[in-house]
Coordinates of C-alpha atoms in Angstrom, one line a residue:
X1 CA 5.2 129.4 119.1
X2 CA 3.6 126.1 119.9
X3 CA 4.9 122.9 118.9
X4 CA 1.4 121.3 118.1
X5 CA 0.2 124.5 116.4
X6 CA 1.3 127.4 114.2
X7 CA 1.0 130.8 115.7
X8 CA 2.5 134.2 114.9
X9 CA 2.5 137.3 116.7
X10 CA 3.6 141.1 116.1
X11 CA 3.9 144.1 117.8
X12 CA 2.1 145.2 121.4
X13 CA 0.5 147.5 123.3
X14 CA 0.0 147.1 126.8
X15 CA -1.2 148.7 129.9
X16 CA 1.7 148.5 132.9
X17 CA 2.8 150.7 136.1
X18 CA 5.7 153.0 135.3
X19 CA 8.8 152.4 133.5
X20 CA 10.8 152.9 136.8
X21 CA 9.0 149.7 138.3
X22 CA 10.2 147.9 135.1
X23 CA 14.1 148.5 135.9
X24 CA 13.9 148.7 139.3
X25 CA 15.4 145.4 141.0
X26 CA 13.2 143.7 143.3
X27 CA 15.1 140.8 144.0
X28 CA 17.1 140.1 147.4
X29 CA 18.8 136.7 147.0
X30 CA 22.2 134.7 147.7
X31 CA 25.1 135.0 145.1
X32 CA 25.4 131.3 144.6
X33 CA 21.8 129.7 142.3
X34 CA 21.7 126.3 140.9
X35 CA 18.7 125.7 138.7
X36 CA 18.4 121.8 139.6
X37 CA 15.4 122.0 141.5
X38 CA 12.3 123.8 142.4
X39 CA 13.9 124.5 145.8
X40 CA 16.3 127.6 143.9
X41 CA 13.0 129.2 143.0
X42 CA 11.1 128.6 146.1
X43 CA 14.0 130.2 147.9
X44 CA 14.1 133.4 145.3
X45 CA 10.4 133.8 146.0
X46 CA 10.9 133.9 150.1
X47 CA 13.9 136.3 149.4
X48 CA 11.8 138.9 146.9
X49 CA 9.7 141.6 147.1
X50 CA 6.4 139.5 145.7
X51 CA 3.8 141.2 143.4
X52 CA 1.0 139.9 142.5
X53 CA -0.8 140.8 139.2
X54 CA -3.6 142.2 141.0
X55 CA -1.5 144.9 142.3
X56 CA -2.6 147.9 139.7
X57 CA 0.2 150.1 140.6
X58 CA 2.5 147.4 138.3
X59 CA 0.3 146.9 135.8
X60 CA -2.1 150.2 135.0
X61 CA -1.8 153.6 134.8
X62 CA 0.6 154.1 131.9
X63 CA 0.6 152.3 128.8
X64 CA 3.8 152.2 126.9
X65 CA 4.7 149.6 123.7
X66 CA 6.0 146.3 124.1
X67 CA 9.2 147.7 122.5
X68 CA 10.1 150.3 124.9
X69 CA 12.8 150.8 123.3
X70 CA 11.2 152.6 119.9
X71 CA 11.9 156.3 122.1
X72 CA 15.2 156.1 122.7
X73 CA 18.3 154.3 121.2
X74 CA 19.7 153.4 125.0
X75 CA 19.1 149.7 126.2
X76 CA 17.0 149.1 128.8
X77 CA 18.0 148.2 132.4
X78 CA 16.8 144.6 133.4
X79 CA 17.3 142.6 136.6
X80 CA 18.2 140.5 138.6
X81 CA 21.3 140.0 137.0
X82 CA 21.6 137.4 139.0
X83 CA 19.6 135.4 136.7
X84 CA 23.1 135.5 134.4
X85 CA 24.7 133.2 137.2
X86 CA 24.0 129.7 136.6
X87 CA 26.4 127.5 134.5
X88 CA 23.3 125.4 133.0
X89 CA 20.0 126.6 131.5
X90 CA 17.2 125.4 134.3
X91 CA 15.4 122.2 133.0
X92 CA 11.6 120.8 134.1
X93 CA 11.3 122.7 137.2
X94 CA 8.0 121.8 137.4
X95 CA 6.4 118.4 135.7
X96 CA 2.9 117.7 134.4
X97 CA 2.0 116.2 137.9
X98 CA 3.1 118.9 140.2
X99 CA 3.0 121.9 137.6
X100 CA 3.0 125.8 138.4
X101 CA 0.3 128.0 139.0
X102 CA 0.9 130.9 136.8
X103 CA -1.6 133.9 136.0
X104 CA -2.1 135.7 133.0
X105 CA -1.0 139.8 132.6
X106 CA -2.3 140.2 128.9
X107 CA -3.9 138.8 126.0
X108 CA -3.3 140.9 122.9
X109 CA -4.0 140.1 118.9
X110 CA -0.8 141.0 117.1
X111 CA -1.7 140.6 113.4
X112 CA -3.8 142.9 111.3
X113 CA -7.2 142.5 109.3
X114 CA -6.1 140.7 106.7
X115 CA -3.8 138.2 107.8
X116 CA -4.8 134.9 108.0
X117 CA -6.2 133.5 111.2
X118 CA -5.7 135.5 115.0
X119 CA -2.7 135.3 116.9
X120 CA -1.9 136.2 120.3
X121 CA 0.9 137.8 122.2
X122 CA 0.4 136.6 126.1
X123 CA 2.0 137.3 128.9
X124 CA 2.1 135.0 131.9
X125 CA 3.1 136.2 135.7
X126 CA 5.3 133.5 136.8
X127 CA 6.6 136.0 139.9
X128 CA 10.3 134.9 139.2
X129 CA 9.6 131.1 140.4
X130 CA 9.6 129.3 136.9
X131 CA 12.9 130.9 135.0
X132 CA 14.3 130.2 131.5
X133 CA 16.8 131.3 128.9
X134 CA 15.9 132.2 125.6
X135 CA 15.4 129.2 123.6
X136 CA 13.4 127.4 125.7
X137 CA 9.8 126.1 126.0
X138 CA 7.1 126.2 128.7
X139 CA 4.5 123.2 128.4
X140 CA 0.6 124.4 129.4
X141 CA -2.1 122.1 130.6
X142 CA -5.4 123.5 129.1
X143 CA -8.1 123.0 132.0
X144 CA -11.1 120.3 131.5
X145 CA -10.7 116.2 130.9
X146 CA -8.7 114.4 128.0
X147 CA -11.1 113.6 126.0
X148 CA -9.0 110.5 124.8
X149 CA -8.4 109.5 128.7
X150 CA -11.3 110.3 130.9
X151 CA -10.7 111.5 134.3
X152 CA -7.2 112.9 133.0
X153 CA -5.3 116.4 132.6
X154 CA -5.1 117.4 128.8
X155 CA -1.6 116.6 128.0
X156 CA 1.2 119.4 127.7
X157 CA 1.9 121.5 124.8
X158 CA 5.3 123.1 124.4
X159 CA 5.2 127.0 123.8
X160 CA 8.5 128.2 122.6
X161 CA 9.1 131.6 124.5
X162 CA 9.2 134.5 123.0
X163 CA 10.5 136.7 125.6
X164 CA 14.2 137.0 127.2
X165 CA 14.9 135.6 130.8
X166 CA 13.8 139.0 132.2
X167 CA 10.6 138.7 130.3
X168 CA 8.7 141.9 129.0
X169 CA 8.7 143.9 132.2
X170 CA 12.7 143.6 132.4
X171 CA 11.8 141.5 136.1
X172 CA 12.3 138.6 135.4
X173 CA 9.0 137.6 136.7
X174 CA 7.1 137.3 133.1
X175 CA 7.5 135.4 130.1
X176 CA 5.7 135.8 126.6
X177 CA 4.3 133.2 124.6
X178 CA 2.9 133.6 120.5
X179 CA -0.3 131.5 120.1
X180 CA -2.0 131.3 116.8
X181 CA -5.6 130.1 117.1
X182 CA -5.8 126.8 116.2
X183 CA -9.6 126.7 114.6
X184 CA -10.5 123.6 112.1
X185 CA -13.5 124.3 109.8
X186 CA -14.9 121.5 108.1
X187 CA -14.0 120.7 104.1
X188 CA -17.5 120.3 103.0
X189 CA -19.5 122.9 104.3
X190 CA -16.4 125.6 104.7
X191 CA -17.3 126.0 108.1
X192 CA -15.9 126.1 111.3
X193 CA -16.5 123.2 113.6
X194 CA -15.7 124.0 117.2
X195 CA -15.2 120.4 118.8
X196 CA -12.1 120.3 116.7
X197 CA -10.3 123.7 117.2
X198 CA -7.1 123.6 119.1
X199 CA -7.8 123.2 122.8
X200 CA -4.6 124.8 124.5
X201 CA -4.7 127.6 121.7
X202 CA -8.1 128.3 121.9
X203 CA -7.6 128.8 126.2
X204 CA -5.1 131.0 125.8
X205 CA -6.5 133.4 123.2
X206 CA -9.5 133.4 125.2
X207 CA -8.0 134.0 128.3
X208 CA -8.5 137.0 130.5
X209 CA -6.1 139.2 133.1
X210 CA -5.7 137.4 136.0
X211 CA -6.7 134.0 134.9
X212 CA -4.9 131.1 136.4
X213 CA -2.6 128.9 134.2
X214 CA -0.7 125.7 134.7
X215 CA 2.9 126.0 133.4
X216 CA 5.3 123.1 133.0
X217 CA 9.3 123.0 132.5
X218 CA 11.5 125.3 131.3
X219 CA 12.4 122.4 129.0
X220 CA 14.4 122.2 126.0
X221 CA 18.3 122.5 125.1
X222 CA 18.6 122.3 121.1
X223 CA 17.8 126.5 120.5
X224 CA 19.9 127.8 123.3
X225 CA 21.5 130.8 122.4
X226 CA 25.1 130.0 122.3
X227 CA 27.3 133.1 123.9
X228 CA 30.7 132.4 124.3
X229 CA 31.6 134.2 121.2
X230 CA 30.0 137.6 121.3
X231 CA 31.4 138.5 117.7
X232 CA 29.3 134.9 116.1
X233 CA 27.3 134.8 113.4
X234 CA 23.3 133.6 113.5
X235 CA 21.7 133.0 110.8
X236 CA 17.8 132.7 112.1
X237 CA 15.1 131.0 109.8
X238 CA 11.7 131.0 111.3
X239 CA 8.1 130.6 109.5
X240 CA 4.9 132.1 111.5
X241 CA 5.3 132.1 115.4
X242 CA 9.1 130.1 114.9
X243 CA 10.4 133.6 115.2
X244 CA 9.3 133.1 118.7
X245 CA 12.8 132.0 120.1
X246 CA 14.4 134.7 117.8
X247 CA 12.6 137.7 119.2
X248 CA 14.0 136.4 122.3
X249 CA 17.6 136.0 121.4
X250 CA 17.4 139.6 119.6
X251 CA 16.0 141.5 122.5
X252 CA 18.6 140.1 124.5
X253 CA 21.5 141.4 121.8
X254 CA 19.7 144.8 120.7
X255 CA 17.4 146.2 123.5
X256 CA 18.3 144.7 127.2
X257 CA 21.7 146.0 128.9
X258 CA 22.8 143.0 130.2
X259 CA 26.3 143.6 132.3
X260 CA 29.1 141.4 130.2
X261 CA 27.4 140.7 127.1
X262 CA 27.7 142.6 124.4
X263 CA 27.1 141.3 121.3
X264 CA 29.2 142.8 118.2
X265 CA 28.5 140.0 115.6
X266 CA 25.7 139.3 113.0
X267 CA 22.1 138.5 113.7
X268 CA 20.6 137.4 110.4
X269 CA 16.8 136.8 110.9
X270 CA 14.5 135.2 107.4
X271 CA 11.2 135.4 108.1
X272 CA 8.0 133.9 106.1
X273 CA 4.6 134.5 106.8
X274 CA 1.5 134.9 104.0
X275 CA 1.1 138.9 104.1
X276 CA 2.0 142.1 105.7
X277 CA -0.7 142.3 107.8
X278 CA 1.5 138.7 109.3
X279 CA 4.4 140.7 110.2
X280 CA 5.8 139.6 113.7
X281 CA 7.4 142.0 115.3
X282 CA 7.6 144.3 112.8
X283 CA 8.8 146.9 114.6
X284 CA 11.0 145.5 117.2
X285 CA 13.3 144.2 113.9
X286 CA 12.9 147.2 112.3
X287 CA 13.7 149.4 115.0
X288 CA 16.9 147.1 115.5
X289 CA 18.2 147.1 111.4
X290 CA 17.9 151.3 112.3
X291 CA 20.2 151.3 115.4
X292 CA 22.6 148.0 114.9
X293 CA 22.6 148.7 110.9
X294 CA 26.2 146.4 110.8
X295 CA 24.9 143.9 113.8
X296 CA 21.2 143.0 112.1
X297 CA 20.0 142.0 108.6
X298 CA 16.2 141.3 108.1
X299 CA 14.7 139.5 105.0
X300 CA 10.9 138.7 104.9
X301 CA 9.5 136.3 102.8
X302 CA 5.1 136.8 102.0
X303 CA 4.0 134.5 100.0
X304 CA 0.9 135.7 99.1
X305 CA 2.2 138.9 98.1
X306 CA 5.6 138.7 96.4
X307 CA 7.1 135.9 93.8
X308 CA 10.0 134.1 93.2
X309 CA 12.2 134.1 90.6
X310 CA 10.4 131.5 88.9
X311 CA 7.1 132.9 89.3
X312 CA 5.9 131.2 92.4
X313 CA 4.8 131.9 95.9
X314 CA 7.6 133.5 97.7
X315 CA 8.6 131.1 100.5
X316 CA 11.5 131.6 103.1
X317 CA 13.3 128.6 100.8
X318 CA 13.6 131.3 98.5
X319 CA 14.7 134.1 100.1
X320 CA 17.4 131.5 101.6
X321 CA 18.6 130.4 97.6
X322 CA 19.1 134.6 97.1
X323 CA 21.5 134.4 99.9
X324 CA 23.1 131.0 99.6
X325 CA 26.7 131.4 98.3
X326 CA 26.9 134.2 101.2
X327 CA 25.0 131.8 103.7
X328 CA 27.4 129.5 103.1
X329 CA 30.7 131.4 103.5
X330 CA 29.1 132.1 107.0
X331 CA 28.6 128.6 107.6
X332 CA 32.0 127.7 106.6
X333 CA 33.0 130.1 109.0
X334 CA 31.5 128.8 112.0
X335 CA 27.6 130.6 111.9
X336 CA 25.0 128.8 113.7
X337 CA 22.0 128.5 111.7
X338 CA 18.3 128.1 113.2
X339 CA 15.0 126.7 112.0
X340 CA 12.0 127.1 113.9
X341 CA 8.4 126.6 112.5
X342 CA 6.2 124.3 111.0
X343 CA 7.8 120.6 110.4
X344 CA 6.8 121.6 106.7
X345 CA 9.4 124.3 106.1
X346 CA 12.3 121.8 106.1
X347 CA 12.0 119.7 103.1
X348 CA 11.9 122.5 101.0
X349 CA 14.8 124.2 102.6
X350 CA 17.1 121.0 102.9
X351 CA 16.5 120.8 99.3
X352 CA 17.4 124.2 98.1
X353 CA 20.3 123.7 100.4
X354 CA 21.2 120.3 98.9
X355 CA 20.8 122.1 95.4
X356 CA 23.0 125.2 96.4
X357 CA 25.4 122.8 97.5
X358 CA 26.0 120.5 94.5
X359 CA 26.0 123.4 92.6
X360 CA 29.3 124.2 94.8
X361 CA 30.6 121.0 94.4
X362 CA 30.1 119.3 97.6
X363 CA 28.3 116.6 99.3
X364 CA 25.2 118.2 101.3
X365 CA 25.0 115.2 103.5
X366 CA 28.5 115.8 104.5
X367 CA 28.3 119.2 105.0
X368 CA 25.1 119.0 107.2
X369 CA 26.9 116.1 109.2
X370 CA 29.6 118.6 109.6
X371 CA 27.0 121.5 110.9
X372 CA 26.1 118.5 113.6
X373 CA 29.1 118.0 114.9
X374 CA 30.4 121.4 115.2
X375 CA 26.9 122.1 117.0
X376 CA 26.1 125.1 114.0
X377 CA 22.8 123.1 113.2
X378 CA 19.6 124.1 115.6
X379 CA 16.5 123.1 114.5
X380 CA 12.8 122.4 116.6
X381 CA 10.4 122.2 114.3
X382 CA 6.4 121.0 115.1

């Protein structure tokens, strides 16, 4: 999900070595890790067994589904479990002057004929030297000159990830990013007008196996997934690629075995996109409402195939108003609730909320104040 762009993405298919090599630990390191600096990473990468996307044997021969998962009902392995360690999530490891030299595995369109627009899934080979929890962002320089500053990088844009710290492979040396192409087309004529398409969207979607990337952070602390309670509530909202963060938070409850987490709670994901053919994920969630039938709820909102109760589009607002009195039992007993999306999904959400509220006799602003200080209210919107 990018901050300065909409993007969506759905199930994948991808060619990589066997699944051995994908639970197999290949990481040698010492017990105690601080994230502070870039030194904790450039010591993980002297003590590892390095491999580089041009090896074939880790990325050919068998091609198995992004949710490798959907054959059995078992999690899957992942490592290092040292990455579970650290007391605080790792923050700007690398800046926009001394960023990371990443390469892409995989560039795959997620979303079928008929939905609006392409959308990538992509995952980047960041070899274990640029790690983050779920929640966060990565910032990407697109290559070429700032059109607005000549002589100057393009400036970052923030990717939420949409992988767990292990990333795809179960390595921890990938993460996953959903890009939708950003493409402008001109009002008049109706069509499209490349010198204003999204730059950074544009590169990645176009981008190729083995293509060098510049990476920037891991940055952001506002969707971190909070853990201390493994029998919490989380009431996910997302529109298009928002359900980035999400798909990482629910691989990490429904599909990974990590050692000491165990999640036994509710994971309550809304999702809005235009069609079916929009569906991110698709599977992945449903897979997990099949297995964790008492751990997962999923409720899709596609607004340009169902309506609301008053006739209209069906919006994730409204799925949200079907659910509010029991939304807000759940929030009254401690849920944390997520938004992630465009910045124009939150008016008309805070004022179906606001409505639901007054219609329960109580203050919205209070109750949203309350959210805030209990730290139940997440929100990154772009």
């Amino acid at each position: 999900m990018s901050h300065s762009a909409v993007s969506q993405a759905g199930a994948v298919s991808i060619s990589i070595g066997n699944e051995r090599s994908l639970r197999r630990s290949v990481f040698k390191q010492n017990n105690s890790i601080s994230f502070n600096s870039k030194s904790w990473s450039s010591s993980l990468a002297l003590n590892q067994k390095t491999t580089s996307i041009r090896d074939a044997k880790r990325y050919t021969n068998t091609t198995i589904c992004m949710s490798v998962q959907q054959t059995s009902s078992s999690k899957v392995t992942v490592s290092p479990i040292d990455l579970e360690d650290p007391k605080d999530p790792p923050l700007n490891l690398y800046k926009p002057k001394e960023s990371y030299t990443a390469k892409i595995v995989s560039v795959e369109r997620v979303v079928g004929p008929k939905a609006p627009g392409e959308t990538c899934h992509i995952i980047i080979d960041h070899d274990g030297n640029l790690p983050y929890w779920e929640g966060q962002s990565y910032g990407v320089i697109p290559p070429g000159e700032n059109p607005k500053k000549p002589g100057a990088p393009h400036n970052v844009r923030l990717y939420s990830i949409a992988s767990t710290r292990y990333g795809d492979f179960f390595d921890g040396k990938t993460a996953s990013l959903c890009v939708r192409r950003a493409v402008y087309y001109d009002p008049e004529t109706g069509k499209e007008d490349p010198s204003k398409n999204g730059v950074c969207s544009n590169f990645l979607c176009d981008s190729k196996p083995g293509d060098k990337i510049q990476i920037t952070g891991p940055s952001g602390k506002v969707m971190l997934l909070p853990e201390s309670d493994p029998n919490a509530t989380h009431i996910m909202i997302a529109t298009g690629t928002g359900v980035a963060p999400y798909r990482g938070y629910l691989r990490r409850m429904f599909m990974e075995n990590v050692p000491n987490k165990t999640f036994s709670g509710l994971a309550w994901l809304f999702l809005g996109v235009a069609n079916t053919d929009s569906l991110l994920y698709d599977d992945e969630f449903t897979k997990y409402l099949k297995d964790h039938p008492e751990n997962f709820r999923f409720d899709k909102a596609l607004s340009r195939e169902e309506k609301n109760k008053k006739g209209g589009k069906m919006y994730v607002q409204d799925k949200i108003e079907e659910y509010s009195d029991e939304i807000f039992k759940l929030l009254d007993n401690g849920a944390h609730i997520y938004f992630c999306g465009l910045k124009g999904m939150m008016p008309g959400i805070q004022d179906t909320l606001k409505r639901v509220a007054e219609e329960r006799g109580e203050s919205w602003e209070l109750k949203l104040s309350q959210l805030r200080k209990n730290k139940q209210w997440h929100v990154e919107v772009y």
